Amino acid sequence: MFRHRNDLPVEGLLPPFDGATTWLNSQPLAPADLRGQVVLISFGTYTCINWIRSLPWIRAWADAYADHGLTVVGVQTPEFDFEGDLANVARAINEMDVRYPVAVDNGYALWQAFDNHYWPALYFADAKGQIRHHHFGEGEYEQSEMVLQMLLREAGTEIEQGLVTVEPQGVEAAADWSSLGSPETYLGYGRAVGLASPEPVVPDDRQPYSAPAALRRNHWSLSGDWRIGSEAVRLTQPDGSISYRFFARDLNLVMGPPATDKPVPFTVLLDGEPPGPAHGVDIDGHGKGTAEYQRMYQLIRQPGPIRDRKFTITFPDPGVEAFVFTFG
C-alpha cells in the first residue's frame, strides 16, 4: 500500500490560514511558515465524540514525528455556539492535553477554504505544501500513519517502519461498535428526534413537560419546566430531568451551564438505581456529578452485558443547557 509517491496524487495546495479567529499553543501560522515540513491538518470540535476518540492518535503522531519534520495543526470549528467561546476552547484543549498549534475557526473560514464537511477530518500535506491525502471520520489510523511516513520519507527523513502504539483510555476509548444500537440524538428543535413527552413543543419559550409512562428505545423525555431552543433545552425552574432509553456501552451528554452561570450539580440513575460499576468518568458510582462548563460528559460506561437501559439525569437547580446525546 502506498509504495510509490504516485500513489498519493496531488489534491490541491494547502490553503492559507488567514481566516482563523485566533491561535492557541502557537503564534499565527501560514503555509509559507510550514514549507519544508509535512503538515497534518486535523479538523475537530471539542465536544465531538468522534473527534475525541481520534485524538489519541493525533497526539501520538505529533509527539513521535515532531523531530522528523511533521507539524500537526488543529482546526477548532464549532458545531454549537458555545464552542466559539475562547475560554471554553482553551480550557477544553488544555484538559485534553492538546499541545500542538490550534487555529480557532469560529467564522468557518478554514472549513470553507478546505471545503470540509466533517468532524473529524484529516488533510495530509507534503513538504511542498501540496495536499496529498485526506481521511474523514474515525478509523484507518494505521493507513494514516503510513501516509505520514511516506511523506516524511519523500522529504528526505529516515523513518523506521514501526507504527506508534496507542491505548486509548476513558472517553477516548473506541466505541463498542458491535453493541451500539443508539444514534447521536440532538435535543434542540432544530434537529431533535425522538422526544416522547406528551406536551407539544413550544419553541423558544418555557413550559412544563412530563415523562410518558414508558419510553421506547432511542426515545427521550423531559420532566419539569424547560425551554426548548434551536440548539439546546434549558432548565428554567428547579428539579428538572431528562430520560433516554438507549442500547450502547457508553452514554455521553453535551451539556453545562452557560459561561455566566455557576456550575450545576446533577444525579444520574440507570433503570431507577445508582449506576454503580456502570458509571462514566464524569460521575461516581452513586451517580453524582457536577457540570462545570459546557462540554461532553461521559455519564455511563457499562461493563456488560449490554441491553436496553433507561437513563435519567436530574438537576436540582435551573440553568443547565443540554445539547446532544452521543453513544459508544
Coordinates of C-alpha atoms in Angstrom, one line a residue:
M1 CA 0.0 0.0 0.0
F2 CA 1.3 3.5 -1.0
R3 CA 4.6 2.1 -2.2
H4 CA 5.3 4.9 -4.6
R5 CA 4.8 8.7 -4.4
N6 CA 2.4 8.4 -7.4
D7 CA 0.1 6.5 -5.1
L8 CA -0.6 9.8 -3.4
P9 CA -1.7 12.3 -6.1
V10 CA -1.8 16.0 -5.5
E11 CA -5.3 17.0 -4.4
G12 CA -4.5 20.8 -4.2
L13 CA -2.4 23.3 -2.3
L14 CA -2.5 23.9 1.4
P15 CA -4.9 26.9 1.8
P16 CA -3.9 30.0 3.8
F17 CA -5.0 30.2 7.5
D18 CA -5.8 33.9 7.3
G19 CA -9.4 33.5 8.4
A20 CA -8.5 31.9 11.8
T21 CA -10.2 33.8 14.7
T22 CA -7.2 33.3 16.9
W23 CA -4.4 30.7 17.6
L24 CA -3.8 28.6 20.7
N25 CA -0.5 27.0 21.6
S26 CA 1.2 28.9 18.8
Q27 CA 1.7 32.2 17.1
P28 CA -0.4 32.5 13.8
L29 CA 1.0 30.2 11.1
A30 CA 0.9 30.4 7.3
P31 CA 1.6 27.8 4.7
A32 CA 4.9 29.6 4.0
D33 CA 5.9 29.1 7.6
L34 CA 5.4 25.4 7.1
R35 CA 7.2 24.9 3.8
G36 CA 9.7 22.1 4.2
Q37 CA 7.5 20.4 6.8
V38 CA 5.0 17.6 6.3
V39 CA 1.7 19.0 7.7
L40 CA -1.2 17.2 9.2
I41 CA -4.4 19.4 9.5
S42 CA -6.9 18.0 12.0
F43 CA -10.4 19.4 11.9
G44 CA -12.4 18.9 15.1
T45 CA -14.6 20.5 17.7
Y46 CA -14.0 19.8 21.4
T47 CA -17.4 18.2 22.2
C48 CA -17.5 15.8 19.2
I49 CA -17.1 12.2 20.4
N50 CA -15.8 11.1 17.0
W51 CA -13.0 13.7 17.2
I52 CA -12.3 12.9 20.9
R53 CA -11.9 9.2 20.0
S54 CA -9.4 10.0 17.2
L55 CA -7.4 12.4 19.4
P56 CA -5.0 9.8 21.0
W57 CA -3.6 9.0 17.5
I58 CA -3.2 12.7 16.6
R59 CA -1.4 13.3 19.8
A60 CA 0.8 10.3 19.4
W61 CA 1.8 11.3 15.8
A62 CA 2.5 14.9 16.8
D63 CA 4.9 13.6 19.5
A64 CA 6.5 10.8 17.6
Y65 CA 7.3 12.7 14.4
A66 CA 7.9 16.3 15.6
D67 CA 11.6 15.8 15.4
H68 CA 11.3 14.2 11.9
G69 CA 9.7 17.1 10.1
L70 CA 6.0 16.8 11.0
T71 CA 3.8 19.7 12.1
V72 CA 0.3 19.0 13.3
V73 CA -2.2 21.9 13.1
G74 CA -5.6 21.5 14.8
V75 CA -8.6 23.4 13.5
Q76 CA -11.4 24.0 16.0
T77 CA -14.5 24.7 14.0
P78 CA -17.6 24.9 16.3
E79 CA -20.8 22.9 15.9
F80 CA -22.6 24.8 18.7
D81 CA -22.5 28.5 19.5
F82 CA -20.8 27.9 22.9
E83 CA -17.9 26.2 21.2
G84 CA -16.9 29.6 19.8
D85 CA -16.2 30.8 23.4
L86 CA -12.4 31.1 23.6
A87 CA -12.4 30.4 27.3
N88 CA -14.3 27.2 26.7
V89 CA -12.0 26.1 23.9
A90 CA -8.8 27.0 25.8
R91 CA -10.0 25.1 28.9
A92 CA -11.0 22.1 26.9
I93 CA -7.8 21.7 24.8
N94 CA -5.8 22.1 28.0
E95 CA -7.8 19.4 29.8
M96 CA -7.5 17.1 26.7
D97 CA -3.7 17.6 26.6
V98 CA -3.7 19.1 23.1
R99 CA -0.2 20.6 22.8
Y100 CA 0.1 21.2 19.1
P101 CA -1.0 24.5 17.4
V102 CA -4.8 25.0 17.2
A103 CA -6.4 27.5 14.8
V104 CA -9.8 28.6 16.2
D105 CA -12.2 28.8 13.2
N106 CA -15.3 30.5 14.6
G107 CA -16.2 32.0 11.2
Y108 CA -15.8 28.7 9.3
A109 CA -13.2 30.4 7.1
L110 CA -10.8 27.5 7.2
W111 CA -13.7 25.0 7.0
Q112 CA -14.7 26.7 3.7
A113 CA -11.1 27.1 2.4
F114 CA -10.6 23.3 2.7
D115 CA -14.2 22.6 1.5
N116 CA -14.5 20.5 4.6
H117 CA -17.7 18.8 5.8
Y118 CA -16.7 16.6 8.7
W119 CA -15.6 16.3 12.3
P120 CA -13.0 14.7 12.4
A121 CA -11.2 15.3 9.1
L122 CA -7.5 14.9 8.3
Y123 CA -5.6 16.6 5.5
F124 CA -2.1 15.5 4.7
A125 CA 0.3 18.0 3.0
D126 CA 3.8 17.3 1.8
A127 CA 6.9 19.4 2.3
K128 CA 6.0 21.4 -0.8
G129 CA 2.6 22.5 0.6
Q130 CA 0.6 20.1 -1.6
I131 CA -2.3 18.2 -0.1
R132 CA -1.7 14.5 -0.9
H133 CA -4.3 12.6 1.1
H134 CA -7.3 13.1 3.3
H135 CA -9.4 11.0 5.7
F136 CA -12.9 11.7 7.1
G137 CA -14.2 10.2 10.3
E138 CA -12.7 7.7 12.8
G139 CA -10.5 4.7 12.0
E140 CA -7.9 3.8 9.4
Y141 CA -5.2 5.0 11.8
E142 CA -2.5 2.6 10.6
Q143 CA -3.1 3.8 7.0
S144 CA -3.0 7.4 8.0
E145 CA 0.3 6.9 9.9
M146 CA 1.8 5.1 6.8
V147 CA 0.8 8.1 4.7
L148 CA 2.7 10.4 7.1
Q149 CA 5.7 8.2 7.0
M150 CA 5.7 8.1 3.2
L151 CA 5.5 11.9 3.0
L152 CA 8.3 12.3 5.6
R153 CA 10.5 9.9 3.5
E154 CA 9.8 11.9 0.4
A155 CA 11.1 15.0 2.3
G156 CA 14.3 13.1 3.0
T157 CA 13.7 12.0 6.5
E158 CA 14.7 8.5 7.6
I159 CA 11.7 6.9 9.3
E160 CA 11.5 3.4 10.8
Q161 CA 8.8 1.1 9.6
G162 CA 7.1 0.6 13.0
L163 CA 3.9 2.4 14.0
V164 CA 3.1 4.1 17.2
T165 CA 1.4 2.1 20.0
V166 CA -1.8 3.8 21.3
E167 CA -4.0 2.5 24.1
P168 CA -6.9 5.0 24.5
Q169 CA -8.4 5.3 27.9
G170 CA -11.6 6.8 29.3
V171 CA -13.7 8.9 27.0
E172 CA -11.1 8.4 24.2
A173 CA -11.5 4.6 24.1
A174 CA -13.0 3.3 20.8
A175 CA -16.7 2.7 20.7
D176 CA -18.1 -0.8 21.2
W177 CA -19.4 -0.9 17.7
S178 CA -20.9 -4.4 18.0
S179 CA -23.3 -3.3 20.7
L180 CA -24.0 0.2 19.5
G181 CA -27.8 0.5 18.9
S182 CA -28.4 4.1 19.7
P183 CA -27.7 7.1 17.4
E184 CA -26.5 10.6 18.1
T185 CA -29.6 12.4 19.3
Y186 CA -29.9 16.2 19.3
L187 CA -32.3 17.9 21.8
G188 CA -32.8 21.4 20.3
Y189 CA -35.8 21.6 18.0
G190 CA -33.5 22.4 15.0
R191 CA -32.5 18.7 14.8
A192 CA -34.4 16.9 17.5
V193 CA -35.9 13.5 17.0
G194 CA -37.4 11.0 19.4
L195 CA -38.9 13.4 22.0
A196 CA -41.6 11.4 23.8
S197 CA -43.0 14.0 26.3
P198 CA -46.7 14.3 25.5
E199 CA -46.8 18.1 25.6
P200 CA -46.4 19.9 22.2
V201 CA -43.1 21.7 21.8
V202 CA -43.3 25.4 22.3
P203 CA -40.1 26.7 20.5
D204 CA -38.0 29.3 22.4
D205 CA -40.4 29.5 25.3
R206 CA -40.6 27.8 28.7
Q207 CA -43.3 25.4 29.6
P208 CA -43.8 22.3 31.8
Y209 CA -43.0 18.9 30.2
S210 CA -43.6 15.4 31.6
A211 CA -42.4 11.9 31.1
P212 CA -44.6 9.3 29.4
A213 CA -45.5 6.1 31.2
A214 CA -42.8 4.2 29.2
L215 CA -40.1 5.0 26.8
R216 CA -39.2 3.1 23.6
R217 CA -35.6 2.6 22.6
N218 CA -33.9 5.8 21.3
H219 CA -36.7 8.0 22.6
W220 CA -36.3 10.6 25.3
S221 CA -38.4 12.9 27.5
L222 CA -38.2 16.0 29.6
S223 CA -39.7 16.4 33.1
G224 CA -40.1 19.9 34.7
D225 CA -40.1 23.4 33.3
W226 CA -37.8 23.6 30.2
R227 CA -37.2 26.0 27.3
I228 CA -36.6 24.2 24.1
G229 CA -34.4 26.3 21.8
S230 CA -33.0 25.5 18.3
E231 CA -29.7 24.1 19.7
A232 CA -30.5 23.1 23.3
V233 CA -33.0 22.5 26.0
R234 CA -32.6 24.8 29.1
L235 CA -34.0 24.1 32.6
T236 CA -35.8 27.2 33.8
Q237 CA -37.0 26.1 37.2
P238 CA -35.6 23.8 39.9
D239 CA -35.9 20.0 39.8
G240 CA -35.9 19.0 36.1
S241 CA -34.9 15.8 34.5
I242 CA -34.1 14.2 31.1
S243 CA -34.7 10.5 30.4
Y244 CA -33.5 8.3 27.5
R245 CA -33.9 4.6 26.7
F246 CA -30.7 3.5 25.0
F247 CA -28.7 0.5 23.8
A248 CA -25.0 1.1 24.0
R249 CA -22.0 0.6 26.2
D250 CA -21.4 4.3 26.7
L251 CA -23.8 7.3 27.1
N252 CA -22.4 10.8 26.8
L253 CA -24.3 14.1 27.1
V254 CA -23.1 17.5 25.8
M255 CA -24.3 19.9 28.5
G256 CA -23.4 22.5 31.0
P257 CA -24.2 26.0 32.3
P258 CA -23.6 29.0 30.1
A259 CA -20.4 30.9 30.7
T260 CA -22.1 33.4 33.1
D261 CA -23.8 30.8 35.3
K262 CA -22.5 28.8 38.2
P263 CA -21.7 25.0 38.0
V264 CA -24.7 22.7 38.1
P265 CA -24.8 19.5 40.2
F266 CA -26.7 16.5 38.9
T267 CA -27.6 12.9 39.7
V268 CA -27.7 10.0 37.2
L269 CA -29.9 6.9 37.6
L270 CA -29.8 3.7 35.5
D271 CA -33.1 1.9 35.5
G272 CA -34.0 3.9 38.5
E273 CA -30.9 2.9 40.5
P274 CA -27.5 4.4 41.0
P275 CA -25.2 3.3 38.2
G276 CA -22.6 1.6 40.4
P277 CA -19.9 0.0 38.2
A278 CA -21.6 1.3 35.1
H279 CA -20.8 4.9 35.9
G280 CA -18.8 7.0 33.4
V281 CA -15.7 9.1 34.1
D282 CA -17.7 12.2 35.0
I283 CA -19.8 10.8 37.8
D284 CA -19.2 8.5 40.8
G285 CA -20.9 5.1 41.5
H286 CA -23.7 6.9 43.3
G287 CA -24.5 8.9 40.1
K288 CA -23.3 12.2 41.4
G289 CA -21.6 14.8 39.3
T290 CA -21.2 18.5 38.5
A291 CA -21.4 20.2 35.1
E292 CA -18.8 23.0 35.5
Y293 CA -18.9 24.3 31.9
Q294 CA -20.3 23.3 28.5
R295 CA -18.6 20.2 27.2
M296 CA -19.2 16.5 26.7
Y297 CA -19.7 14.5 29.9
Q298 CA -19.3 10.7 29.9
L299 CA -22.1 9.5 32.2
I300 CA -22.4 5.8 31.6
R301 CA -19.9 3.1 30.6
Q302 CA -21.5 -0.3 31.1
P303 CA -19.2 -3.3 32.0
G304 CA -21.7 -5.6 30.1
P305 CA -23.7 -7.4 29.1
I306 CA -25.3 -4.6 27.0
R307 CA -29.1 -4.3 27.0
D308 CA -31.8 -1.7 26.9
R309 CA -31.4 0.7 29.8
K310 CA -33.3 3.7 31.0
F311 CA -31.0 6.6 31.7
T312 CA -32.3 9.6 33.8
I313 CA -30.4 12.7 34.8
T314 CA -31.9 15.1 37.4
F315 CA -30.9 18.7 38.1
P316 CA -31.9 20.3 41.4
D317 CA -31.1 23.8 40.2
P318 CA -32.1 25.6 37.0
G319 CA -29.7 27.0 34.3
V320 CA -28.3 23.9 32.7
E321 CA -28.4 23.5 28.9
A322 CA -28.3 20.1 27.2
F323 CA -27.5 19.7 23.5
V324 CA -26.9 16.2 22.3
F325 CA -26.6 12.6 23.4
T326 CA -23.9 10.5 21.9
F327 CA -23.1 6.8 22.4
G328 CA -20.2 4.4 22.1

